[in-house]
Amino acid sequence: MSSSPLASAPEGRPGLPGAALGGLALAALLAVALPFFTTGYVVYIANLLLVFVVLCLGLHIVIGETGQFSMAHAAFYGIGIYASALANRAVDLPYPFAMLFGALVAGAVGLFIGALALRMRDIYLALATFAFGEAMQWVFANWDSVTNGPNGLRIAPARFGPLEILSDKQAYPFVLFFCLLAIGFTVVVSRSRLGRAFRAVRESEVAAMAMGIDVRRTRVIGFGLSAAVAGFAGGMFGLFQTFIHPDSLGFQTTILVLTMVVVGGLGSIWGAIGGAIVFGLISEVLRQAPQYQEIIYGAILMLFMMYAPHGLFAFVGERIREARHGR
Amino acid sequence: MAAEDMAAAAAPFLNVEGLTIRFGGLTAVGGLDMAVAKGSIHALIGPNGAGKSTTFNCISRFYTPSEGRITYDGRDITRLPAREMAGLGIARSFQNLELFAELTVFENVLIGAHVHAGRTWRDALSARPRGVVEEVEHLIERTGLTAYAQTKARNLDFGHQKMVEIARALAIRPKLLLLDEPAAGLRNREIAALDTLLCELRERDGLTILLVEHVMQLVMSISDRITVLSFGTKIAEGTAAEVRAHPAVIEAYLGREAAQEAAHG
Amino acid sequence: MDLQLALIFLQQGIASGLVSGSVYALLALAIVVIFKTSDVPNFAQGEVFMAAGYVALYLFVFQQMPIWVVLPATLVVAFLAMALFRRFVLDQVAKSAKDLVYLVIATLGLSYVLKGLVRRTGFGDTPRSFPALVPTDSIMIGQASVTLLDLAIFGTAVVVMAAFFWMFNYTKIGRAMRAVGMNPKAAQLVGVDLRRCHMLIWGLSGVISAIAALLISPKILMTADMGSIVMLAFAAAIVGGFSSLPGAVVGGFVIGIVENLVGLFISSRAIVLAPFLAILIVLVLRPQGLFGGKLTIKKV
């Protein structure tokens, strides 16, 4: 398994070289300045990508950190969208409260499903969420009095006190801010005692138990957090979107997010973020060829699992290192 | 001698009474009594399949006994869940290594300190909780792993991996340390280091240690008391010298060797 | 609803439930036999079922092949596809990553590839039906109306399941499979070729799915999405405890009957929720399933 000659090298995070830092700074500047030099469409795509970054963070928590499987990410995203849109309409409070509400509802539903599914084997979570995703899509499409059913729901503009958000460009700074907030949150959780417990449970259930970690509770919390982050992404969606239709909350969306995380690299926050951006752009292109979408997504999932299980960036990095070492 | 025995009988730190474990119709351990004195190194030995590991897993609460009682520090732990052991100060290692393979040595040992790393919110959120980090670094140094602190556990050689298991168990700040074949697969030099470490833990840190072990060189050198199991029952108990001279022990081991010879011949 | 009608509904629900349940039972069996031996829930089982149906449709309707060629050819294709997936895809995945999650994702990938391929061929664009090989004349059993086709479906499924149980429990190859399920290392030590055994198991589970597809496709409209039926099979497997073969079969029939009763007594719209609710109820009331024993902890 560890026959690589690099295996014995220390694996601490190497300091970023100056060029990379400069590149990052440039990218950050570009990201902030984006609305000033591009069209509304580009900003719209950027907003969407940022939402997908947060969705990927959510899936990363459950797959990458706790090593379990959730197949209902789109459903929690949907719960977040509907819950925050309805809260926004019902109560005259600044929009972040609606977002928080969306995240809490999604998180609560996640905790409930997780607590039930994880009573037996951890793989039951995958199966229960598989069925839950389908059931939720049905609920979105049929609970007419709340979701307006198959006609879709109009989302009222988000308000921040006197400011009402009416365009993608206006929404962009907020979307960017909440995305950074979600990244910060995920990083803090991952580095915390809870995050270490997540990884302990992923690596060895019995050892985690011997260290005093409640394995089942840790798994349920991980899943609940992941659902809450997905719900938060739903709230972000409501910042710039005016309409939600149940069709866009099906298994297809779960697979899209999963593919992003897989492309970026399972187990790494930065992989999840990079995957969302890289594959988000690719999927935008793939939209032109819908008949190939399923085959391509499926093939990517299979091929990455076979040859690049740690994602595109790790794969490329390894190839470069190999080339440098003259092999 | 007599006074010591009485003190041990009066308040054994770990006491096992009538421990019986059945799997299906098979009795793996039948009516075992064993008392481990505070601050001692107590070894559990016996031929393969004698029920040592089963007993060990019962004490660390990974298996639940069919009958019997286990008390620790005056407390009945027979029915407590395994995850509560760490909080009570009982740490264990695993025979076949159960490391957090993809995590660094530092993280492995830090997770060992899980029950101590959440005293305050700030500590719980920190990647390097105060007080705990220093202790973790100290344990890594004490087990000779400083050079590998940032190496992933799966990339270490076997001897070092075993040491990570022990360092991680020590991070629990145990009063009772349960070691499942810590010397198995180690080289002589590594066994000597282990010998020194375990004695030091007993003398300097006042730890009570119960170990299951096949490596007689280690068992005979460090154990204050040895319990010998064969086919799920205790056949002998005493100091190294007593056990070595015990006819039932000789028979159990020689009988096994004779059986092996017969099988090969 | 008066009692008379309720009784008729009940009988009809059970009769129809046994028919659709036999398909869920077959698929659940295919899922559980893989899970028992590989620890992987195969999320592509539904799409294997769907694709096998389309292979048969293609050979029979588009290529006009005789049925005695179509049936074995479909089973062979299903066997090979699954065996090769196990051998070339999953073995490679297992080599590069040890976690279960990676294998599960690979099966999801297969499900999408199969779905996409069937859609690409164009057959999946319009819903079609496989011509029935058995007359669809109705007969009455008690107060329930069933067709001869229904009886043939049920009968064939029972025979297939019985044959599989016999193979699994009483033949040498079945013993090898069970040994792999209990302890792969020990099985290898006593001379079981793990790789071949896994290929065989995955292949057989493909064959069982293909049989399920051949049985049910005259009764339903085939689309590229018909693999979503697998949800009911997963529910059936969970009802049965997920690692018990008889449990999977009983679970299949239970789910089939419950689904039909829900459709008759409550609303056909609610059927979509049936698998999720079934899973939920089992997890609340009896998480180990009807046939599952207590889950023992991993040996340490």
Coordinates of C-alpha atoms in Angstrom, one line a residue, chain C residues 78-281:
Chain C
A78 CA -26.1 -9.6 -17.6
F79 CA -23.7 -12.1 -16.0
L80 CA -20.7 -10.9 -18.0
A81 CA -21.4 -7.2 -17.4
M82 CA -21.6 -7.7 -13.6
A83 CA -18.7 -10.1 -13.4
L84 CA -16.5 -7.8 -15.5
F85 CA -17.5 -4.8 -13.5
R86 CA -16.5 -6.6 -10.3
R87 CA -13.2 -7.8 -11.8
F88 CA -12.0 -4.7 -13.7
V89 CA -13.6 -1.8 -12.0
L90 CA -14.1 -2.7 -8.3
D91 CA -10.9 -4.7 -8.0
Q92 CA -9.1 -1.6 -9.3
V93 CA -11.0 0.7 -6.9
A94 CA -10.2 -1.6 -4.0
K95 CA -6.6 -1.5 -4.9
S96 CA -6.3 2.2 -4.9
A97 CA -8.5 3.0 -1.9
K98 CA -9.5 0.9 1.0
D99 CA -12.7 2.7 2.1
L100 CA -16.1 1.3 1.4
V101 CA -17.3 4.7 0.3
Y102 CA -15.2 4.5 -2.8
L103 CA -16.7 1.2 -3.9
V104 CA -20.2 2.6 -3.3
I105 CA -19.4 5.6 -5.5
A106 CA -18.2 3.3 -8.2
T107 CA -21.5 1.4 -8.2
L108 CA -23.3 4.8 -8.5
G109 CA -21.1 5.6 -11.4
L110 CA -22.1 2.3 -13.1
S111 CA -25.7 3.1 -12.6
Y112 CA -25.4 6.4 -14.3
V113 CA -23.4 5.0 -17.2
L114 CA -26.0 2.3 -17.8
K115 CA -28.8 4.8 -17.6
G116 CA -27.1 7.2 -19.9
L117 CA -26.2 4.4 -22.4
V118 CA -29.8 3.2 -22.7
R119 CA -31.0 6.7 -23.2
R120 CA -28.4 7.3 -25.9
T121 CA -29.6 4.3 -27.9
G122 CA -32.9 6.0 -28.2
F123 CA -34.9 2.9 -27.2
G124 CA -35.5 4.6 -23.9
D125 CA -37.1 7.7 -25.4
T126 CA -40.5 6.2 -25.8
P127 CA -42.0 4.0 -23.2
R128 CA -42.3 0.4 -24.6
S129 CA -43.5 -2.9 -23.3
F130 CA -41.9 -6.3 -23.8
P131 CA -44.4 -8.6 -25.5
A132 CA -45.9 -11.0 -23.1
L133 CA -44.9 -14.6 -23.6
V134 CA -47.7 -16.0 -21.5
P135 CA -51.4 -15.1 -22.2
T136 CA -52.7 -12.3 -20.1
D137 CA -56.1 -13.9 -19.6
S138 CA -57.6 -13.2 -16.2
I139 CA -58.6 -15.8 -13.7
M140 CA -60.1 -15.5 -10.2
I141 CA -58.4 -16.7 -7.2
G142 CA -60.8 -16.2 -4.3
Q143 CA -62.0 -12.7 -5.0
A144 CA -58.8 -11.5 -6.5
S145 CA -58.3 -11.2 -10.3
V146 CA -54.9 -12.3 -11.6
T147 CA -53.6 -13.1 -15.0
L148 CA -51.9 -16.2 -16.2
L149 CA -48.9 -13.9 -16.7
D150 CA -49.0 -13.0 -13.0
L151 CA -49.0 -16.7 -12.1
A152 CA -46.0 -17.3 -14.4
I153 CA -44.1 -14.4 -12.9
F154 CA -44.7 -15.6 -9.3
G155 CA -44.0 -19.2 -10.2
T156 CA -40.8 -18.5 -12.1
A157 CA -39.5 -16.2 -9.3
V158 CA -40.2 -18.9 -6.7
V159 CA -38.4 -21.5 -8.8
V160 CA -35.4 -19.2 -9.3
M161 CA -35.2 -18.4 -5.7
A162 CA -35.4 -22.0 -4.7
A163 CA -32.7 -22.9 -7.1
F164 CA -30.5 -20.1 -5.8
F165 CA -31.0 -21.2 -2.2
W166 CA -30.1 -24.8 -3.1
M167 CA -27.0 -23.6 -4.9
F168 CA -26.0 -21.3 -2.0
N169 CA -26.6 -23.8 0.8
Y170 CA -25.9 -27.2 -0.6
T171 CA -23.3 -27.0 -3.4
K172 CA -19.6 -26.7 -3.1
I173 CA -19.6 -23.4 -4.9
G174 CA -22.3 -22.1 -2.5
R175 CA -20.2 -23.1 0.5
A176 CA -17.3 -21.2 -1.0
M177 CA -19.5 -18.1 -1.3
R178 CA -20.7 -18.4 2.2
A179 CA -17.2 -18.8 3.4
V180 CA -16.1 -15.7 1.6
G181 CA -19.0 -13.8 3.3
M182 CA -18.0 -14.9 6.7
N183 CA -14.2 -14.6 6.5
P184 CA -12.5 -13.9 3.2
K185 CA -9.0 -14.5 4.6
A186 CA -9.9 -17.9 6.0
A187 CA -11.8 -18.8 2.8
Q188 CA -8.6 -18.0 0.8
L189 CA -6.6 -20.1 3.1
V190 CA -8.7 -23.2 2.5
G191 CA -8.3 -22.7 -1.2
V192 CA -11.2 -20.5 -2.4
D193 CA -10.2 -18.3 -5.3
L194 CA -11.5 -15.0 -4.0
R195 CA -11.4 -13.1 -7.3
R196 CA -13.3 -15.8 -9.2
C197 CA -15.8 -16.3 -6.4
H198 CA -16.6 -12.6 -6.3
M199 CA -17.0 -12.5 -10.1
L200 CA -19.3 -15.4 -9.9
I201 CA -21.4 -13.8 -7.2
W202 CA -21.7 -10.5 -9.0
G203 CA -22.4 -12.3 -12.3
L204 CA -25.2 -14.4 -10.6
S205 CA -26.7 -11.3 -9.1
G206 CA -26.7 -9.8 -12.6
V207 CA -28.5 -13.0 -13.8
I208 CA -31.1 -12.7 -11.0
S209 CA -31.7 -9.1 -11.9
A210 CA -32.1 -9.9 -15.6
I211 CA -34.7 -12.6 -14.7
A212 CA -36.6 -10.1 -12.7
A213 CA -36.5 -7.7 -15.7
L214 CA -37.7 -10.4 -18.1
L215 CA -40.5 -11.3 -15.8
I216 CA -41.9 -7.8 -15.1
S217 CA -41.2 -6.0 -18.3
P218 CA -44.3 -7.3 -20.1
K219 CA -46.4 -5.8 -17.3
I220 CA -44.9 -2.3 -17.1
L221 CA -43.9 0.5 -19.4
M222 CA -40.2 0.3 -19.9
T223 CA -38.2 3.5 -19.6
A224 CA -34.6 4.3 -18.8
D225 CA -35.7 5.3 -15.3
M226 CA -37.4 2.0 -14.5
G227 CA -34.3 1.1 -12.4
S228 CA -35.7 3.3 -9.6
I229 CA -37.7 0.2 -8.6
V230 CA -34.5 -0.8 -6.8
M231 CA -35.6 1.5 -4.0
L232 CA -38.3 -1.0 -3.2
A233 CA -35.8 -3.8 -3.3
F234 CA -33.5 -1.9 -0.9
A235 CA -36.5 -1.4 1.4
A236 CA -37.2 -5.2 1.1
A237 CA -33.7 -6.0 2.0
I238 CA -33.8 -3.8 5.1
V239 CA -37.1 -5.3 6.1
G240 CA -35.4 -8.7 5.9
G241 CA -32.3 -7.6 7.9
F242 CA -30.0 -6.9 4.9
S243 CA -27.8 -9.9 5.4
S244 CA -30.3 -12.7 5.3
L245 CA -31.3 -14.3 2.0
P246 CA -34.7 -15.6 3.2
G247 CA -35.2 -12.2 4.8
A248 CA -34.7 -10.5 1.5
V249 CA -37.3 -12.8 -0.1
V250 CA -39.9 -12.3 2.7
G251 CA -39.1 -8.6 2.7
G252 CA -39.8 -8.5 -1.0
F253 CA -43.2 -10.0 -0.6
V254 CA -44.0 -7.8 2.4
I255 CA -43.0 -4.6 0.4
G256 CA -45.0 -5.8 -2.6
I257 CA -48.1 -6.4 -0.5
V258 CA -47.8 -3.2 1.5
E259 CA -47.3 -1.2 -1.7
N260 CA -50.4 -2.6 -3.3
L261 CA -52.5 -2.2 -0.1
V262 CA -51.4 1.4 0.2
G263 CA -52.3 2.0 -3.5
L264 CA -55.8 0.4 -3.0
F265 CA -56.7 1.7 0.5
I266 CA -54.9 5.1 0.6
S267 CA -53.9 6.6 -2.7
S268 CA -51.8 5.6 -5.7
R269 CA -50.0 8.9 -5.3
A270 CA -48.7 7.8 -1.9
I271 CA -46.9 4.8 -3.4
V272 CA -43.8 6.8 -4.1
L273 CA -43.4 7.3 -0.4
A274 CA -43.9 3.6 0.4
P275 CA -40.2 2.5 0.3
F276 CA -39.0 5.4 2.5
L277 CA -41.9 4.9 5.0
A278 CA -41.2 1.1 5.1
I279 CA -37.5 1.7 5.8
L280 CA -38.5 4.3 8.5
I281 CA -40.9 2.0 10.2

